CSV table of C-alpha atoms and ligand atoms in Angstrom, one decimal:
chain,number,residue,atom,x,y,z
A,1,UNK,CA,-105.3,-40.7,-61.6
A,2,UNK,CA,-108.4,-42.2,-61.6
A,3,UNK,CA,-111.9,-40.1,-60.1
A,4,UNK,CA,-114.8,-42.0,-58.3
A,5,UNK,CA,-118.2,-40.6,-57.2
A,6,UNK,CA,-119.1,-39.5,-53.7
A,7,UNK,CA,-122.3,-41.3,-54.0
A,8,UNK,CA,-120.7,-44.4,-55.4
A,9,UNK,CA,-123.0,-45.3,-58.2
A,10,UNK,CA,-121.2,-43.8,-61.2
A,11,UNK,CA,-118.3,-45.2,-63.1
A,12,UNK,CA,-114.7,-44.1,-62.3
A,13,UNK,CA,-113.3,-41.1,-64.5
A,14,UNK,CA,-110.3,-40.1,-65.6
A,15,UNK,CA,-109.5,-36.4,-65.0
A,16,UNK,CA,-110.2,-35.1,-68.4
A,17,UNK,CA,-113.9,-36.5,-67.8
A,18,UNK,CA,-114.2,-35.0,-64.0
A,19,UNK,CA,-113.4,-31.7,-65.2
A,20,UNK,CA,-115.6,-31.8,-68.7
A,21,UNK,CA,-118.5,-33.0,-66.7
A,22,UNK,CA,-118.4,-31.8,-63.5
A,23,UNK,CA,-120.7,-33.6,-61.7
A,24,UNK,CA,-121.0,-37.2,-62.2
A,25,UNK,CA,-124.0,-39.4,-63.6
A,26,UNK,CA,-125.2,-40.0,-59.8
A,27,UNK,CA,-124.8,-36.4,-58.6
A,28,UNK,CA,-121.9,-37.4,-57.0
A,29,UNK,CA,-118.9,-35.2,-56.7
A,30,UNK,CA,-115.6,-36.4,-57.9
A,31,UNK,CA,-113.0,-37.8,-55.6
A,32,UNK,CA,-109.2,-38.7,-56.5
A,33,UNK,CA,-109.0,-42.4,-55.8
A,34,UNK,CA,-105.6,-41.3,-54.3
A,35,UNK,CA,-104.0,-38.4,-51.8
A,36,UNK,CA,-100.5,-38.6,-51.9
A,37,UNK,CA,-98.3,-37.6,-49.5
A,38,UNK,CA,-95.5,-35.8,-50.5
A,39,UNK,CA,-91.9,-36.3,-49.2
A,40,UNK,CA,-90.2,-35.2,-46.4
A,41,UNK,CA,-87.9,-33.8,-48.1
A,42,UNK,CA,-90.1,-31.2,-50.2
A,43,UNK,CA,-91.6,-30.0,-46.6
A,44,UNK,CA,-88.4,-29.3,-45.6
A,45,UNK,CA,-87.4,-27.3,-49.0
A,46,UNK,CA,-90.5,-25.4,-49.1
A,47,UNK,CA,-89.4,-22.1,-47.6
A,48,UNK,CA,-86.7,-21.6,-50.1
A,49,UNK,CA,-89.1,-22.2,-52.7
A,50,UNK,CA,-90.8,-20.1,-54.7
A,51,UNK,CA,-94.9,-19.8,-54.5
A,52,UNK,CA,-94.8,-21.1,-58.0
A,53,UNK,CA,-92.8,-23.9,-57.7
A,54,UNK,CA,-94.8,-24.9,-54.6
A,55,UNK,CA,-97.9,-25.0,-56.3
A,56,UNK,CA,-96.5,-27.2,-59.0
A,57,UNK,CA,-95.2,-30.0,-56.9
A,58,UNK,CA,-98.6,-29.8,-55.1
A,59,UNK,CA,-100.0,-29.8,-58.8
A,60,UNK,CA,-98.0,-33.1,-60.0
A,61,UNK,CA,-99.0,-34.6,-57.2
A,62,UNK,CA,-102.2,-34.4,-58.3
A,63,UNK,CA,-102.2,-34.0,-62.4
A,64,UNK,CA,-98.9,-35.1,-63.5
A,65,UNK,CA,-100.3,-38.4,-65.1
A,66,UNK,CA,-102.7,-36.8,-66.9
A,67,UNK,CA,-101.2,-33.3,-67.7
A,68,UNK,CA,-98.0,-33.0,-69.8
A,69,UNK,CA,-95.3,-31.6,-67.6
A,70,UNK,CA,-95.0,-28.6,-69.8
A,71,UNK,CA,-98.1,-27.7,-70.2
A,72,UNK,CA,-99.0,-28.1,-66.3
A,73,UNK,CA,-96.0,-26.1,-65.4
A,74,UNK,CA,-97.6,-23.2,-68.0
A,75,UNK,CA,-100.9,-23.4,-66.6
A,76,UNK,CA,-100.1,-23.5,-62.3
A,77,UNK,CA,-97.2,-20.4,-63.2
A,78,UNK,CA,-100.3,-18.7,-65.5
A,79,UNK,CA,-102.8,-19.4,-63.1
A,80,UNK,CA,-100.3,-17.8,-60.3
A,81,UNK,CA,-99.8,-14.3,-61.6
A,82,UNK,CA,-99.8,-12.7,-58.0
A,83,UNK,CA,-99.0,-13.3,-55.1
A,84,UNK,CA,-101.3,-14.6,-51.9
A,85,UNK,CA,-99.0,-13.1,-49.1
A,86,UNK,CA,-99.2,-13.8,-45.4
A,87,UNK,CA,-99.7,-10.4,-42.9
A,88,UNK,CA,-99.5,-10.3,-39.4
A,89,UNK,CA,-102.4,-9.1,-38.1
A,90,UNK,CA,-101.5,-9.0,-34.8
A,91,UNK,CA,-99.6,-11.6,-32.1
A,92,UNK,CA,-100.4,-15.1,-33.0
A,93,UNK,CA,-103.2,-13.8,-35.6
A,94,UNK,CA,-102.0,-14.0,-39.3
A,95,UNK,CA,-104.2,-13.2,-42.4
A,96,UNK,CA,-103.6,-15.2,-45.9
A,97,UNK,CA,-104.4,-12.6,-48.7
A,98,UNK,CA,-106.0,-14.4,-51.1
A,99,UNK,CA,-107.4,-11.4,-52.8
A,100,UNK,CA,-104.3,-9.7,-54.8
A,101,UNK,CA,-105.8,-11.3,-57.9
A,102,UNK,CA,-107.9,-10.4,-61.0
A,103,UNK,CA,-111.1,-10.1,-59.7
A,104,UNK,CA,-109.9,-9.5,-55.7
A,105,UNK,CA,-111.0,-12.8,-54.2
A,106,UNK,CA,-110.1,-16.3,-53.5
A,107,UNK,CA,-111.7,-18.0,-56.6
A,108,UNK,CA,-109.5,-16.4,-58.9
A,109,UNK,CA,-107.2,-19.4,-58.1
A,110,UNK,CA,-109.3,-22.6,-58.9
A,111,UNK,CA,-110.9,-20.9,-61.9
A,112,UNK,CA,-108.4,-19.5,-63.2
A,113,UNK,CA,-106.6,-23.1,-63.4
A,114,UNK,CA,-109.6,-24.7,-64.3
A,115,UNK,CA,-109.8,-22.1,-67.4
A,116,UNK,CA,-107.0,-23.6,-68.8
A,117,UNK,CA,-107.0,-26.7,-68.1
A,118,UNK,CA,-110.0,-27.0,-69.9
A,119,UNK,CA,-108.9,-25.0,-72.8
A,120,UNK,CA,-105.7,-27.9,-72.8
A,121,UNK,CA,-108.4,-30.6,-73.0
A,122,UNK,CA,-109.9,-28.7,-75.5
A,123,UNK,CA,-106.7,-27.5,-77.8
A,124,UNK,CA,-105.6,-31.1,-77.4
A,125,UNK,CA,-108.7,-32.5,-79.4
A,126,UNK,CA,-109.8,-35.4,-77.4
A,127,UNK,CA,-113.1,-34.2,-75.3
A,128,UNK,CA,-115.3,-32.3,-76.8
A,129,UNK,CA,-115.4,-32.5,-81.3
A,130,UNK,CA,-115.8,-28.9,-82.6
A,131,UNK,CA,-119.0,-28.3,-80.2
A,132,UNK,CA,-118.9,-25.5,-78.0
A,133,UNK,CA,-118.2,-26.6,-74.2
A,134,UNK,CA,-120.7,-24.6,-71.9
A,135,UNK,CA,-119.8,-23.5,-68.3
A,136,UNK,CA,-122.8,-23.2,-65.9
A,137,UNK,CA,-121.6,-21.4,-62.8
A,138,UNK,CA,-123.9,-20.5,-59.7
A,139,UNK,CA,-122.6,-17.7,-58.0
A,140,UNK,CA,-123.6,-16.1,-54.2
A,141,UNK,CA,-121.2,-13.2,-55.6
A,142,UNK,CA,-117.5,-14.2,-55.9
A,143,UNK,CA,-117.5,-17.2,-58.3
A,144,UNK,CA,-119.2,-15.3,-61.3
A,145,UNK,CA,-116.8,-12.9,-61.3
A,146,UNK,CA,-113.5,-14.9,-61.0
A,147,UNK,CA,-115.1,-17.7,-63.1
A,148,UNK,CA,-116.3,-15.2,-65.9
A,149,UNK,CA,-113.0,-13.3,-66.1
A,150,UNK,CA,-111.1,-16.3,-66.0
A,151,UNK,CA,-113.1,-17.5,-69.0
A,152,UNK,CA,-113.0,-14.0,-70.9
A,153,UNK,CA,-112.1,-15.2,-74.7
A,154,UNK,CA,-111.0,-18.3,-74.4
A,155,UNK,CA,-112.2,-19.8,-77.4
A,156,UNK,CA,-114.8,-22.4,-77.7
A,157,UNK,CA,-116.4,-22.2,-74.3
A,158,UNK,CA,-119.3,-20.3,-73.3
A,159,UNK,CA,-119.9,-19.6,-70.1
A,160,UNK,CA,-123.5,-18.6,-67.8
A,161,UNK,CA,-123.3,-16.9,-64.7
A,162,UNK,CA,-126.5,-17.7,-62.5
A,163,UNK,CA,-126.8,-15.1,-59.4
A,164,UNK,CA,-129.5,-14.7,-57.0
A,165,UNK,CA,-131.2,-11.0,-58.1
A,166,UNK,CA,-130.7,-8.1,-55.8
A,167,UNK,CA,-128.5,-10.8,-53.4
A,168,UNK,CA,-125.2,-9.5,-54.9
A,169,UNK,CA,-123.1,-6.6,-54.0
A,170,UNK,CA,-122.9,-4.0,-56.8
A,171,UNK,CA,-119.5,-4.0,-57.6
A,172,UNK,CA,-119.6,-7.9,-57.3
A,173,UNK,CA,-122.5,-7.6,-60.4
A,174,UNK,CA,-120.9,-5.8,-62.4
A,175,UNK,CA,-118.0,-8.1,-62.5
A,176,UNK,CA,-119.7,-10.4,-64.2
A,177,UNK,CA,-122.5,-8.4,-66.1
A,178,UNK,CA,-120.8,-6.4,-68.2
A,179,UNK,CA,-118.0,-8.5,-70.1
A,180,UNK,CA,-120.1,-9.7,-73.1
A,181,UNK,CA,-118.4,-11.2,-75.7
A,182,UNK,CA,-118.7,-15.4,-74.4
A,183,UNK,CA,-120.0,-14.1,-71.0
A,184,UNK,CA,-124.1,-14.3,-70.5
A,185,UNK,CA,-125.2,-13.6,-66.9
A,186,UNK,CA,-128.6,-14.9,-66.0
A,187,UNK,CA,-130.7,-12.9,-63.3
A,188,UNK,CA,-132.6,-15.7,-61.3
A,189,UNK,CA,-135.6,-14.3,-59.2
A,190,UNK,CA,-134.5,-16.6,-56.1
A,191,UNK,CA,-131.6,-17.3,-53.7
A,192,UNK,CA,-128.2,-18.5,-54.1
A,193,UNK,CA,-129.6,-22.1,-54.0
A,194,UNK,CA,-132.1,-21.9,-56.6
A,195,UNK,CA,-129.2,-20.8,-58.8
A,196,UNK,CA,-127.2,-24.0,-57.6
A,197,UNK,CA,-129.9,-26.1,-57.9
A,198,UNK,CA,-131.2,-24.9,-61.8
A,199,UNK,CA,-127.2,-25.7,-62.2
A,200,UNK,CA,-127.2,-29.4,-60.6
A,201,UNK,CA,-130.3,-30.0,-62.7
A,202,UNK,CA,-129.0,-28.8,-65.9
A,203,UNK,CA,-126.4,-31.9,-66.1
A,204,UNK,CA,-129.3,-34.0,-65.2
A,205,UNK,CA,-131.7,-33.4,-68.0
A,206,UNK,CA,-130.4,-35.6,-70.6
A,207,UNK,CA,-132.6,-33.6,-73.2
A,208,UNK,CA,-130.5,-30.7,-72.9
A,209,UNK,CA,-127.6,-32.6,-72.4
A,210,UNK,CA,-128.1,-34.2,-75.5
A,211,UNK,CA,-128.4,-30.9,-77.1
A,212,UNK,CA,-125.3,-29.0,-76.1
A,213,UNK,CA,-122.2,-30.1,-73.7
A,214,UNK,CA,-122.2,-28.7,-70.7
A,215,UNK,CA,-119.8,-28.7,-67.8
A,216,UNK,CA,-119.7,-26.6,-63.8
A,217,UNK,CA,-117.2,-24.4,-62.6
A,218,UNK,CA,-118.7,-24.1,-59.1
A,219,UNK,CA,-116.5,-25.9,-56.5
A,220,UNK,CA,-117.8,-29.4,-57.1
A,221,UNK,CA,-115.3,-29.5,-60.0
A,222,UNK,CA,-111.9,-30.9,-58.8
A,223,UNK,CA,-110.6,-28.3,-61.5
A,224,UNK,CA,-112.0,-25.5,-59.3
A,225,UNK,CA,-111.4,-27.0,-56.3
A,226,UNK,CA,-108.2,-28.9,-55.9
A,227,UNK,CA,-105.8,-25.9,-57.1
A,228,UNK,CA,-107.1,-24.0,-53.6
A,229,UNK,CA,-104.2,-26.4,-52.0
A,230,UNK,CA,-101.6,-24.2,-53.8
A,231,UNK,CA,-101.8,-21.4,-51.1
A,232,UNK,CA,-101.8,-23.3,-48.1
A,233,UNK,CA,-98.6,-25.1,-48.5
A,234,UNK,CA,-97.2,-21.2,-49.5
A,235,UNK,CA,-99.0,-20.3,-46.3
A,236,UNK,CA,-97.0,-23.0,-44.6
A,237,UNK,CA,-93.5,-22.3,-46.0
A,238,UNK,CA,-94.1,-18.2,-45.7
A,239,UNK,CA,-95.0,-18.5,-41.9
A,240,UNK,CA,-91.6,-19.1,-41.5
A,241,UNK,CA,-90.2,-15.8,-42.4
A,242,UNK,CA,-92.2,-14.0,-39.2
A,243,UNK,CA,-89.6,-15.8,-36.6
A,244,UNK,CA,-92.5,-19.1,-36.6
A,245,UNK,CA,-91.2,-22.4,-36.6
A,246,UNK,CA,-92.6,-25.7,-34.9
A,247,UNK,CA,-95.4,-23.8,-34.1
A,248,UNK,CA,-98.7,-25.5,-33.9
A,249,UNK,CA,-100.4,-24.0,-36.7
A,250,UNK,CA,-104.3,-23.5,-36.9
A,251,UNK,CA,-106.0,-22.8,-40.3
A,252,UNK,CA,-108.8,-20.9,-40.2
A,253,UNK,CA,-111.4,-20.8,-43.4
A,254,UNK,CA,-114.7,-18.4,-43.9
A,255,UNK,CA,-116.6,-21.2,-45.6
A,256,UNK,CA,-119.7,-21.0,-47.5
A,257,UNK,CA,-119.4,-23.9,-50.1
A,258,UNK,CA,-116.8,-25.6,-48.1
A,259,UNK,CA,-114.3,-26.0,-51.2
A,260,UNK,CA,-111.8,-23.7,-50.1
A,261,UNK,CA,-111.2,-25.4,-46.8
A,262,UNK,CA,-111.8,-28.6,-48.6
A,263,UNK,CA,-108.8,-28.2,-50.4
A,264,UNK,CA,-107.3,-27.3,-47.1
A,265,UNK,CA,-107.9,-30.6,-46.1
A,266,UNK,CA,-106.8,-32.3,-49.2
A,267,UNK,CA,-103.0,-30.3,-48.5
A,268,UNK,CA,-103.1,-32.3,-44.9
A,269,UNK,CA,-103.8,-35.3,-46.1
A,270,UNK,CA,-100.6,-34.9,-48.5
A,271,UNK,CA,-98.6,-34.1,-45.3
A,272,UNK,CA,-99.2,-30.3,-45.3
A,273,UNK,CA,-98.1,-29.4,-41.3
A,274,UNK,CA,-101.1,-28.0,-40.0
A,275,UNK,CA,-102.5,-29.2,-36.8
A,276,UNK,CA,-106.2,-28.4,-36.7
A,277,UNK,CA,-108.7,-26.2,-38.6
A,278,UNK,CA,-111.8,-23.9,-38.1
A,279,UNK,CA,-114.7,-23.8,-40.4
A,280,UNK,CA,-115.7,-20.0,-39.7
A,281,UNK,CA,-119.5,-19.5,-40.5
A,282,UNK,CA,-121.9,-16.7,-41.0
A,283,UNK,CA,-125.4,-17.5,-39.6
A,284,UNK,CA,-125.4,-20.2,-41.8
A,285,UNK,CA,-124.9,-22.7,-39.7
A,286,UNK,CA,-125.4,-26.3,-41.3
A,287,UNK,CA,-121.6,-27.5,-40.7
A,288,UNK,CA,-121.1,-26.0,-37.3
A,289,UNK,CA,-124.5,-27.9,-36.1
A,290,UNK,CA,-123.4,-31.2,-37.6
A,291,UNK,CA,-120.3,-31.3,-35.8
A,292,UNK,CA,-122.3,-30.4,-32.8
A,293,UNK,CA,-124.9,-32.8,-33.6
A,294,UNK,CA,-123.3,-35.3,-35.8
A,295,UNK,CA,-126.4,-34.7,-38.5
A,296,UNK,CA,-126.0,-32.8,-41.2
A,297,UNK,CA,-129.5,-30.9,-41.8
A,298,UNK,CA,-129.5,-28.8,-44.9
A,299,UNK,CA,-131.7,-25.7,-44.9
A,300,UNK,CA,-132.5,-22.8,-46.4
A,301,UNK,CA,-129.6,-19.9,-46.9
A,302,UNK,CA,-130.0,-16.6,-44.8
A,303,UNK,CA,-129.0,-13.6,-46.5
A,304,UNK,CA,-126.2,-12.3,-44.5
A,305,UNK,CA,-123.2,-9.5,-44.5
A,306,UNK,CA,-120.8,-11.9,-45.8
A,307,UNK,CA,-123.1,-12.8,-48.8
A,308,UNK,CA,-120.8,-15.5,-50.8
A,309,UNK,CA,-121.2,-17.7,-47.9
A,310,UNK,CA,-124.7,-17.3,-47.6
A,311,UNK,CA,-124.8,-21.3,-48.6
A,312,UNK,CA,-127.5,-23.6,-46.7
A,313,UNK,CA,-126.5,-27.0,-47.7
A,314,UNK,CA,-122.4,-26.8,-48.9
A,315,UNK,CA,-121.6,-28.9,-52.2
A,316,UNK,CA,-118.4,-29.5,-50.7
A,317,UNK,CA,-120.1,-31.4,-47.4
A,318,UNK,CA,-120.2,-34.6,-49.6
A,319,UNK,CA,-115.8,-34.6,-49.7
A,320,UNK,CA,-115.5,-34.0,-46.3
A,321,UNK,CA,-117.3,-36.5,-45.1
A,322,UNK,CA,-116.2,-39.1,-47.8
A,323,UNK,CA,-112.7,-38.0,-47.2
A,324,UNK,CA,-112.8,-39.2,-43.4
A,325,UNK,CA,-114.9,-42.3,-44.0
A,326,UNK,CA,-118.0,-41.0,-42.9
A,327,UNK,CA,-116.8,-40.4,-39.6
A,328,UNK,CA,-118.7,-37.8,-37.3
A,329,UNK,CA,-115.7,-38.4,-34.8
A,330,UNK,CA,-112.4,-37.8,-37.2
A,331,UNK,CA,-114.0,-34.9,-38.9
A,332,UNK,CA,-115.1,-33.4,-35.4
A,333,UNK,CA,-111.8,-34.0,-34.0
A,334,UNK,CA,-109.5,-32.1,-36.7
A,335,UNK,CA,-112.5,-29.2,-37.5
A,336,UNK,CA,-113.9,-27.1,-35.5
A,337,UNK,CA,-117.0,-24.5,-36.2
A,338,UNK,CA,-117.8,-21.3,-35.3
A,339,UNK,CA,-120.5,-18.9,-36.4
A,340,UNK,CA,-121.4,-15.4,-36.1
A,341,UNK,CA,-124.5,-13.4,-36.7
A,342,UNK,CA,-124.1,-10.0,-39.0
A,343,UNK,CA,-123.9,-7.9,-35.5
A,344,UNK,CA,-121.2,-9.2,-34.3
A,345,UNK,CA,-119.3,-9.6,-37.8
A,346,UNK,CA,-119.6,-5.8,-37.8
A,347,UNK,CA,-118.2,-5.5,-34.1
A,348,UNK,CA,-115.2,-7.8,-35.5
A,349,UNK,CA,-114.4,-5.2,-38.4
A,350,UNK,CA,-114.9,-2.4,-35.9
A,351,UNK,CA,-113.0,-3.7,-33.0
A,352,UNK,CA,-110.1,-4.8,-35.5
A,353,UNK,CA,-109.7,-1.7,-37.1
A,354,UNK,CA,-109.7,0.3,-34.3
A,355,UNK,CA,-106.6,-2.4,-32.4
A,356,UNK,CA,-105.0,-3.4,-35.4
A,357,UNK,CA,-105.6,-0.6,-38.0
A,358,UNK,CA,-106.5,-3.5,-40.5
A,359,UNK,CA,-109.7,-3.7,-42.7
A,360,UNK,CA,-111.3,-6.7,-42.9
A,361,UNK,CA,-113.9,-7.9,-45.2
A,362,UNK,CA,-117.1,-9.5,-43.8
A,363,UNK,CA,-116.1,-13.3,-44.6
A,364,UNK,CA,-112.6,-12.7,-43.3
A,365,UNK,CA,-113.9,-11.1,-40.3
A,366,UNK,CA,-115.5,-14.4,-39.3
A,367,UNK,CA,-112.2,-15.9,-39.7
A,368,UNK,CA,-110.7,-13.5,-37.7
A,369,UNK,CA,-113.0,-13.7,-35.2
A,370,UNK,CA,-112.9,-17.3,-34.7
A,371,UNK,CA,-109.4,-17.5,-33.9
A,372,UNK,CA,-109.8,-14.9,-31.3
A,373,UNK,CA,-112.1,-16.9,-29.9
A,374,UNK,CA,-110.9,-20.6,-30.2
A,375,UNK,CA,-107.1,-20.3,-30.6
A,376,UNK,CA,-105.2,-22.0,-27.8
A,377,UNK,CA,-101.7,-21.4,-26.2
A,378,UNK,CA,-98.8,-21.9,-28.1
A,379,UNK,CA,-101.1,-21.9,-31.0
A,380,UNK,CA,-100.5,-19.8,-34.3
A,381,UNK,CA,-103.4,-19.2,-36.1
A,382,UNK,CA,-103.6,-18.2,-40.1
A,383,UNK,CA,-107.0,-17.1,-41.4
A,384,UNK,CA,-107.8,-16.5,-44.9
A,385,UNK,CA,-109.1,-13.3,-46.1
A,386,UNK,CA,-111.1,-14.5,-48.5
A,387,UNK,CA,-111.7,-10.9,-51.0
A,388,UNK,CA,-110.7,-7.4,-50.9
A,389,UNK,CA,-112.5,-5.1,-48.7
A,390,UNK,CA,-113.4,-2.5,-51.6
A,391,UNK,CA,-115.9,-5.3,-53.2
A,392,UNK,CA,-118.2,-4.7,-50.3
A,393,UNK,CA,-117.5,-1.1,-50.4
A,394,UNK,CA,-120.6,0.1,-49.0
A,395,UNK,CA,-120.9,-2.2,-46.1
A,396,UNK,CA,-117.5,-1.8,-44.7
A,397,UNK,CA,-117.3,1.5,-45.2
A,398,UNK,CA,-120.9,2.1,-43.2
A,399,UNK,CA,-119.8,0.1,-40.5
A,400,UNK,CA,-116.0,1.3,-40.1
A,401,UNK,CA,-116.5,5.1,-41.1
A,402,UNK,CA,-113.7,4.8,-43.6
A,403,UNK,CA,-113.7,5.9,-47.2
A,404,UNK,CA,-111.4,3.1,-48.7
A,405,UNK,CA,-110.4,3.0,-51.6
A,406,UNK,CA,-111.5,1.2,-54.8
A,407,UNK,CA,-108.1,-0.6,-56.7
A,408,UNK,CA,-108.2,0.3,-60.1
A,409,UNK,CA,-108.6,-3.2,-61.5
A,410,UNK,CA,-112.3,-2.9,-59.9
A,411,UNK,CA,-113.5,0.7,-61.1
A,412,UNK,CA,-112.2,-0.6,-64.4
A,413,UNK,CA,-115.6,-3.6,-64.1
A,414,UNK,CA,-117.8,-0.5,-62.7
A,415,UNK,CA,-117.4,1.7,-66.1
A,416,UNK,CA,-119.4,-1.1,-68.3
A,417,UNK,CA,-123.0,-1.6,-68.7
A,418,UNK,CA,-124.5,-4.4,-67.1
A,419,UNK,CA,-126.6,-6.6,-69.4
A,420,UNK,CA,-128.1,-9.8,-68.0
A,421,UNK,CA,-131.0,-12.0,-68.8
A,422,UNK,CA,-133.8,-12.6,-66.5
A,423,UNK,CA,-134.9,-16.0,-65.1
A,424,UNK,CA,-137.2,-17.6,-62.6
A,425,UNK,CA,-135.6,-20.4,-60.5
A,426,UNK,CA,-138.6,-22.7,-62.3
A,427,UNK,CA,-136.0,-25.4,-63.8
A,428,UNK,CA,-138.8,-25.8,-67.3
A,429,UNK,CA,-138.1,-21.8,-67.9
A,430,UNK,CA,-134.1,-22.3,-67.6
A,431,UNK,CA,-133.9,-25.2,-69.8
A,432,UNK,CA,-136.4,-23.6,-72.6
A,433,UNK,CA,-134.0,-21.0,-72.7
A,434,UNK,CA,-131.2,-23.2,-72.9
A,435,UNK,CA,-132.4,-25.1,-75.8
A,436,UNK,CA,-132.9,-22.0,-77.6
A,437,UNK,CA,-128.9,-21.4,-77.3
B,1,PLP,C1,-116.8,-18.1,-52.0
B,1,PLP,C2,-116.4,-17.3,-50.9
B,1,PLP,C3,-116.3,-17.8,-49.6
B,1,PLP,C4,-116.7,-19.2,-49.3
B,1,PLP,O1,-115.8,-20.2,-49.9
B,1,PLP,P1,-116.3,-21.7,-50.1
B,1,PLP,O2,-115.2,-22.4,-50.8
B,1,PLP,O3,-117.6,-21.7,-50.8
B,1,PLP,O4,-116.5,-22.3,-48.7
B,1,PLP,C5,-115.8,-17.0,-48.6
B,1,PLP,N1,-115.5,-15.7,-48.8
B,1,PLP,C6,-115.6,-15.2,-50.0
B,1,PLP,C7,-115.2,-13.7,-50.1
B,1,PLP,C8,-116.0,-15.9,-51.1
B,1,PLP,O5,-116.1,-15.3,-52.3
């Protein structure tokens, strides 16, 4: 499979050079020249199959040229140690938990896979010499964490965590500040954009490029990205087992950076059975204006409740709008937007709990929210529940009264002591400090 740039001014790249660089020459993001769709056949098998075996087909579909069988097969059945199970919520309203894994959110998925993919590019030899490959991830709370701990060890890559100081939730610092070993977090004095944008201009400077290799795990790589698919189609075949079949299905994503629902939208371009989707905001609301609007005016982030989607102009806008041909019409017509201010995410949590007895967390409250509101007879909607309640402990429990509790694979991040190094979000201050590494 061959990888061309959003912008269209960089040369095509085969997968082992998307995912080692990230980004490509032109800034572009990386797009498979391809979507296959998947047979019939598989759609109809998919409910006796297991989650694993799901995600590998979807997997093939996409790496099998360049992957060994084998090793793919290790790395989506690694990558999948636990489960993303569907609950009902309540009639017609179905949450994907995408949170049962290492670091209790979504992005343990994509960077988890992309962790060992890029250790097989790496153990087979052909991509990066003996140099060190370094990992520059911006994070608005969720990515550092899962990108860090999917990176913990794995030899010959080092990996910075760039977060926005005093913008992430406590438990969500600690996640990523206190691993050491080929973990460094970097403390920018800025927002989550600052962070994103020291990152974008890293793999620009071709002085420091020049001096060490260095590749992104944020969601513009298709390593990060792509493997988000994997949970969908499981979404698709589990539905089944509540009694729902031939339903028109709605897919609801909290979206931030828009890769998760990106991938989303890869899975129905390979045939996944999904009828429309919802792009659920915060007050961030650059995506749901363009599709009002049909521009698509980047600003600056608010800091919100549901801070990893506290994103003003989404990476991930690029794919989307590449992937439907530019077209304000097609992408209006399948997505839909919502967005809700921090009040009335905290009425959502509040008003759920007390009806449904479920917690939810302040991203998946917006998805929740947004199928209560836009959902439509004979509709079933699924929204995803992007991370564990407990890593936003003290906001959910202020606003629901409730004392939950912490899993122990948390409390075990919150004994260790944070180190981090500060920054300013000056891009000279950032690369002097890189060139001293
Ligand atoms: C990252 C994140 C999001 C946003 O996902 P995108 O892929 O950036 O749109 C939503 N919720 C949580 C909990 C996250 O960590």
């Amino acid at each position: 499979m061959k990888y061309y740039s959003t912008n269209g001014k960089a040369p095509m790249a085969d997968l082992q050079k998307a995912v080692v660089k990230g980004l490509a020459e032109d800034r572009g993001l990386y797009m498979p020249e391809e979507i296959y769709k998947l047979p019939k056949e598989f759609f109809d098998d998919m409910a006796g199959m297991s989650f694993q075996d799901i995600a590998y087909t979807v997997a093939s579909n996409f790496f099998g040229d360049d992957v060994d069988e084998d090793a793919l097969q290790d790395i989506v059945y690694d990558t999948l140690s636990f489960d993303c199970p569907i609950v009902k919520v309540e009639d017609n309203i179905y949450s994907l938990e995408l949170f049962h894994g290492p670091t209790l959110a979504f992005k343990d998925v994509g960077a988890r896979f992309m962790a060992r993919l890029l250790g097989y590019f790496l153990r087979r030899g052909d991509s990066a010499g003996n140099k060190t490959v370094n990992v520059l991830v911006a994070t608005s709370g969720d990515t550092g964490s899962a990108v860090a701990n999917g990176f913990l060890g794995v030899e010959g890559i080092h990996v910075y965590v760039l977060y926005p100081k005093g913008k992430v939730s406590p438990i969500q610092e600690c996640q990523f500040t206190t691993l050491g070993k080929n973990i460094t977090a970097i403390e920018v004095d800025g927002v989550f954009d600052d962070c994103q944008a020291l990152v974008k201009s890293a793999f620009m400077d071709d002085e420091l490029n020049k001096h060490m290799k260095l590749t992104s795990a944020n969601s513009i790589n298709v390593a990060r990205f792509l493997p988000q698919a994997f949970y969908y189609f499981n979404a698709v075949a589990r539905i089944t087992e509540f009694g729902i079949q031939n339903s028109e299905l709605v897919m609801c994503v909290p979206s931030g950076n828009f890769g998760n629902i990106c991938a989303a939208l890869f899975g129905h371009e390979m045939g996944l059975p999904i009828k429309r989707f919802i792009a659920a905001n915060n007050a961030n609301d650059v995506f749901f204006n363009y599709l009002k609007t049909g521009k698509y005016e980047p600003k600056a982030s608010i800091q919100t409740l549901a801070n990893a989607m506290d994103v003003g102009d989404p990476s991930n806008f690029a794919r989307i709008y590449d992937l439907y041909g530019k077209s304000h019409e097609r992408i209006s017509s399948l997505i839909s937007g919502a967005t809700y201010s921090d009040e009335q995410i905290a009425n959502t949590m509040r008003q759920c709990y007390k009806e449904t007895g479920y917690v939810l967390d302040p991203h998946g409250a917006c998805g929740y929210q947004a199928l209560k509101d836009g959902l439509k007879p004979g509709e079933v909607g699924i929204f995803c529940e992007t991370a564990h309640p407990a890593k936003f402990k003290e906001k959910v429990d202020a606003i629901l009264g409730t004392n939950i509790e912490i899993p122990a694979r948390l409390q075990a991040f919150m004994k260790g002591q944070k180190q981090s190094i500060p920054m300013s979000k000056d891009f000279q201050d950032f690369k002097a400090y890189l060139m001293q590494q």
